[in-house]
PDB file of C-alpha atoms in Angstrom:
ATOM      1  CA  UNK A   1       3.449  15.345 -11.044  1.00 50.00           C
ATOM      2  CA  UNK A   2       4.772  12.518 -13.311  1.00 63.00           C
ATOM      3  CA  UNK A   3       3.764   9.085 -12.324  1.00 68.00           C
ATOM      4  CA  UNK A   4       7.427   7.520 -10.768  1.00 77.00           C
ATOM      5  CA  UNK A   5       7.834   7.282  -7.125  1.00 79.00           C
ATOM      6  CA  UNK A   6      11.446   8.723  -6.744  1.00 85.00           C
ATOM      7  CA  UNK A   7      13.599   6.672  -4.174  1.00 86.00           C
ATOM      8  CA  UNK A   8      12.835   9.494  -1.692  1.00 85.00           C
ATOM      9  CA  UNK A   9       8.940   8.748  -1.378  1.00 88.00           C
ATOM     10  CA  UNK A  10       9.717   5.000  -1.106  1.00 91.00           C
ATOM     11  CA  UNK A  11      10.263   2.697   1.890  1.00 92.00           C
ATOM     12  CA  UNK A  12      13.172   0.706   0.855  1.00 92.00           C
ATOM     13  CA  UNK A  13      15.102  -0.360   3.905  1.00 94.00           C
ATOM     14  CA  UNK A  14      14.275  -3.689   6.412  1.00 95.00           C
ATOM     15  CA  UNK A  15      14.641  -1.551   9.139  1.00 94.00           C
ATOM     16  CA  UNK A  16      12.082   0.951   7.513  1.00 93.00           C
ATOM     17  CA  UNK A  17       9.740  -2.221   6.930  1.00 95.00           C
ATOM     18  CA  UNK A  18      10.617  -3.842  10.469  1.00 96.00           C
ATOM     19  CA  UNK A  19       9.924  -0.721  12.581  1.00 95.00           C
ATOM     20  CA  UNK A  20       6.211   0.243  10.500  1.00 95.00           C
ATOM     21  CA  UNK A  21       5.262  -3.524  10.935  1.00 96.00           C
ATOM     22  CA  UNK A  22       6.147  -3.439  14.894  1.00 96.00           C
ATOM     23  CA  UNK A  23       4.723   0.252  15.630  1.00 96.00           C
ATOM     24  CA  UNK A  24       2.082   0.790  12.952  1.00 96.00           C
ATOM     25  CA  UNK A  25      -1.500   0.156  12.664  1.00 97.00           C
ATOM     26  CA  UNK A  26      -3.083  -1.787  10.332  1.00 97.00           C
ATOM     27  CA  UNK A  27      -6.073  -2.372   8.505  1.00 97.00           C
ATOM     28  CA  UNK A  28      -7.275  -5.257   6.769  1.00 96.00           C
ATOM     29  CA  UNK A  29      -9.212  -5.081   3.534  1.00 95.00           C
ATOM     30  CA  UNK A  30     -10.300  -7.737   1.425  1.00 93.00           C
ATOM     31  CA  UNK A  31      -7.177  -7.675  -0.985  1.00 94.00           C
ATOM     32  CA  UNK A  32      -5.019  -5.814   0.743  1.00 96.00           C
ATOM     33  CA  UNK A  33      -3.761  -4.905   4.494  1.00 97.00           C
ATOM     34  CA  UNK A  34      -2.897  -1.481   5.054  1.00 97.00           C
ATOM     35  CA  UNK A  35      -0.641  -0.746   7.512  1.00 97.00           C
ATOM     36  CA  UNK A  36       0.280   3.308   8.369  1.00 96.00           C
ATOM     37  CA  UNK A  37       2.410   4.849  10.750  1.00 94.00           C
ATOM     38  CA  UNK A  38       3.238   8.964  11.188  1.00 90.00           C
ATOM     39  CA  UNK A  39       7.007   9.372  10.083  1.00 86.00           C
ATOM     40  CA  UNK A  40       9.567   9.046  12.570  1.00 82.00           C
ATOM     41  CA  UNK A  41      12.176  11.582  10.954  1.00 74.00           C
ATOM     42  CA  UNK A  42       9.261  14.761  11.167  1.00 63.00           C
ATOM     43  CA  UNK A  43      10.131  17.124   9.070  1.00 58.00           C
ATOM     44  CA  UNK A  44       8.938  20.520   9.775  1.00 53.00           C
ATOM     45  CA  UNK A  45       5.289  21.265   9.673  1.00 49.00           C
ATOM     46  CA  UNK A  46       3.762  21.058   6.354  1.00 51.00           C
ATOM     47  CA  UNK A  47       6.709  19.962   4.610  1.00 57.00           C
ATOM     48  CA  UNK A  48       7.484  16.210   3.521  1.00 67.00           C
ATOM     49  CA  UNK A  49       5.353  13.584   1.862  1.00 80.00           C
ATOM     50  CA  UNK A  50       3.972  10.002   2.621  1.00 87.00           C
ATOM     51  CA  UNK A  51       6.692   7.398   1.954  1.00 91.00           C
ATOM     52  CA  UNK A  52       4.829   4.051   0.425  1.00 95.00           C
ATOM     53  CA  UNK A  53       5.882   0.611   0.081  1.00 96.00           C
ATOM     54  CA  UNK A  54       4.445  -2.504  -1.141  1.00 96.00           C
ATOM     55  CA  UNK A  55       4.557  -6.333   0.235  1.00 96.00           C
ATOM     56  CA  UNK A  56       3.591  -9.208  -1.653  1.00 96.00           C
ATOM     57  CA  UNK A  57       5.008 -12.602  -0.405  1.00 93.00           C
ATOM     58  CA  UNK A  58       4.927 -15.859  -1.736  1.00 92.00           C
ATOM     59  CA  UNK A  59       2.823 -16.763   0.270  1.00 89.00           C
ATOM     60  CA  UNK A  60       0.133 -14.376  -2.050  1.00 88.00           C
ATOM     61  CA  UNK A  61       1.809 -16.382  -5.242  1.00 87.00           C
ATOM     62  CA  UNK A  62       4.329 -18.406  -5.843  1.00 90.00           C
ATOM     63  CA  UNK A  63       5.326 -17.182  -9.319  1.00 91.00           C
ATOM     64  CA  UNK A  64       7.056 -14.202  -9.529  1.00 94.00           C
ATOM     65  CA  UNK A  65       5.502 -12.705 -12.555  1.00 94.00           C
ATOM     66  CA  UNK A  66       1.876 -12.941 -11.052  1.00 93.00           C
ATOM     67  CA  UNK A  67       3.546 -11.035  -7.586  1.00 94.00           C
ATOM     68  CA  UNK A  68       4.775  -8.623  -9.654  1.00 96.00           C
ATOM     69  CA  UNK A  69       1.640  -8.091 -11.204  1.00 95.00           C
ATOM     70  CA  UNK A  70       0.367  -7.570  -7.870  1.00 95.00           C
ATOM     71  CA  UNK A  71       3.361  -4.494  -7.538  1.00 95.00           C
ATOM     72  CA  UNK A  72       2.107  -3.168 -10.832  1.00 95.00           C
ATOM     73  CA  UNK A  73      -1.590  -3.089  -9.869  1.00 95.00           C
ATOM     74  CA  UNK A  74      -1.132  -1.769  -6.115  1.00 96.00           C
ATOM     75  CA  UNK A  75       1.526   0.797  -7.300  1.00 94.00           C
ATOM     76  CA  UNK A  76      -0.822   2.398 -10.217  1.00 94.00           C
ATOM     77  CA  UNK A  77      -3.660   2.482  -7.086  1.00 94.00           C
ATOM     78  CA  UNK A  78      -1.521   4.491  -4.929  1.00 94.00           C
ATOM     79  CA  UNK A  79      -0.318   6.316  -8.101  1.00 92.00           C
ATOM     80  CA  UNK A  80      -4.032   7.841  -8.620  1.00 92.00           C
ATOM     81  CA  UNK A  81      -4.978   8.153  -5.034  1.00 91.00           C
ATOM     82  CA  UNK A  82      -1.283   9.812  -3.916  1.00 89.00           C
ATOM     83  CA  UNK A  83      -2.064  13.621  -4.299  1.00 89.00           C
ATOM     84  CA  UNK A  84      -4.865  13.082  -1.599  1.00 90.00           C
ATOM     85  CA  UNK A  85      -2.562  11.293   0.936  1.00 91.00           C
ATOM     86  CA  UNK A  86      -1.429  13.383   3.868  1.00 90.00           C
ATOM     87  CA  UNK A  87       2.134  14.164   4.284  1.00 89.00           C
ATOM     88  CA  UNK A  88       4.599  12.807   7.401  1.00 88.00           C
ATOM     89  CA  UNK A  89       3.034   9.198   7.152  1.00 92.00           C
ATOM     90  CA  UNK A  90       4.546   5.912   6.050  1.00 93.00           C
ATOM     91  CA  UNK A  91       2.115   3.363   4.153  1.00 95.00           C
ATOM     92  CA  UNK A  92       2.750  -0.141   3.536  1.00 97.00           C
ATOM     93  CA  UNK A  93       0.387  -1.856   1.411  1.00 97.00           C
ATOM     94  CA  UNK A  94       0.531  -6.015   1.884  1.00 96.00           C
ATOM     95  CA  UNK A  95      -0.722  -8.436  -0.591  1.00 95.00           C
ATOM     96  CA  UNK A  96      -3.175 -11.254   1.027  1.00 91.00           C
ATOM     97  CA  UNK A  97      -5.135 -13.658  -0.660  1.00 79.00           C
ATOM     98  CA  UNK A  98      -9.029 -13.009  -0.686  1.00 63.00           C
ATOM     99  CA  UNK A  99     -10.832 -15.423   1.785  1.00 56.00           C
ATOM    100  CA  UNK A 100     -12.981 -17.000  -1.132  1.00 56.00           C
ATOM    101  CA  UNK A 101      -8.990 -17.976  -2.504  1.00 57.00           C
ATOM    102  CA  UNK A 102      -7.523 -18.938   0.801  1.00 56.00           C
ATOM    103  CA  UNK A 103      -8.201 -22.603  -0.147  1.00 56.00           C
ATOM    104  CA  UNK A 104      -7.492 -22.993  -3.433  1.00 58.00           C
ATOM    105  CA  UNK A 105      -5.713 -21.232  -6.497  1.00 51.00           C
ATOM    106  CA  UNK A 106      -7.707 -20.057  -9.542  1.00 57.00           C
ATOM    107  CA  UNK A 107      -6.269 -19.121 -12.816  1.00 52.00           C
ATOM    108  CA  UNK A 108      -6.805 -15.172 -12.546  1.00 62.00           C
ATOM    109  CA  UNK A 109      -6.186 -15.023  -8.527  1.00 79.00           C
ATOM    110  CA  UNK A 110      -4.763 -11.445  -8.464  1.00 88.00           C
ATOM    111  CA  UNK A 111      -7.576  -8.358  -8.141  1.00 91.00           C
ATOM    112  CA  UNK A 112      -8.408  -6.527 -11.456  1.00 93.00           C
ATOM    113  CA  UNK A 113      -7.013  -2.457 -10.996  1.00 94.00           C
ATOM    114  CA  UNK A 114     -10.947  -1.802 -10.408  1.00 95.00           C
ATOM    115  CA  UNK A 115     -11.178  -4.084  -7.500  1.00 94.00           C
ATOM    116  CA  UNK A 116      -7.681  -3.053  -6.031  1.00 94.00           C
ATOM    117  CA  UNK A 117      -8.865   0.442  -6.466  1.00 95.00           C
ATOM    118  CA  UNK A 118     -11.933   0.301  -4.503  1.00 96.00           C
ATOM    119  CA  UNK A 119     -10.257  -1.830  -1.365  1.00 95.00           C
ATOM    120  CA  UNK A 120      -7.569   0.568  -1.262  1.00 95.00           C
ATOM    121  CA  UNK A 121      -9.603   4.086  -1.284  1.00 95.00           C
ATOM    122  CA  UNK A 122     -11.645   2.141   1.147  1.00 95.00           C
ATOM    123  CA  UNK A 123      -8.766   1.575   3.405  1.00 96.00           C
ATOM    124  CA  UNK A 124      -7.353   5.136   2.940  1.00 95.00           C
ATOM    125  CA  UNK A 125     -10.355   6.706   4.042  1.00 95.00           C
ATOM    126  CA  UNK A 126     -10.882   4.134   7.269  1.00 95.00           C
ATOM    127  CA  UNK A 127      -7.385   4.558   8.388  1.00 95.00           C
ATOM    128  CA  UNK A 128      -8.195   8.504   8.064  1.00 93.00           C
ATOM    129  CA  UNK A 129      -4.885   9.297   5.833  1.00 93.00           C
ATOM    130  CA  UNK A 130      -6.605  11.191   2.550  1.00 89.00           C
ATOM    131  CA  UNK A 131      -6.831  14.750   2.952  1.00 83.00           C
ATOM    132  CA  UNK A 132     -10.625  16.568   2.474  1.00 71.00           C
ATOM    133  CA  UNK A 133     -11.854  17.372  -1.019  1.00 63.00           C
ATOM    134  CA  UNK A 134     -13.152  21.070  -0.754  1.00 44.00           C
TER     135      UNK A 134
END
């Protein structure tokens, strides 16, 4: 399994976005929300895999190199945790701002790839979506 995320394991479409955001659950972490829904077009059992896709606003940053920073970071998580996700589910992982930055901006303000790790295999494992290591 090479590291890309081929087109076909992405959620690239509004509606994609618009109809996990209005039907899917979420869970908040402390850098990022997860949000998870099962896939509306089911394949067959057993067949499939998890679509992902990321949100970072400007809200998170204003500059776009530091948001896609934030991409980099959350895609290389999912990267090392996506073998263990189950198949037929849609995750959407959204930026936020950690609630010691909501007030003001410091100069390193997005998570290191160790802190992003550990709130998102956190989240993956509350939101019950990694499969069981036997």
């Amino acid at each position: 399994m090479n590291g890309r995320l081929s087109k076909d394991l992405r959620l690239r479409k509004n509606p994609e976005f618009v109809y996990l955001f209005k039907n899917g659950r979420k869970w908040k972490g402390e850098w990022v929300n997860l949000w998870v829904i099962r896939s509306p077009e089911q394949p067959p059992a057993g067949e499939g895999s998890a679509k992902f896709g990321i949100v970072v606003s400007r809200k998170t940053h204003p500059r776009a190199t530091r948001r896609n920073l934030w991409k980099r970071r959350i895609r290389e998580s999912y990267r090392q945790h996506r073998a263990r996700i189950k198949k037929g589910i849609w995750v959407v992982v959204q930026a936020k701002l950690s609630a010691s930055q909501a007030g003001e901006r410091k100069k390193d303000d997005v998570p290191s790839l160790k802190e992003l790790d550990r709130d998102m295999k956190g989240l993956f494992a509350r939101a019950g979506i990694t499969l069981e290591k036997n």
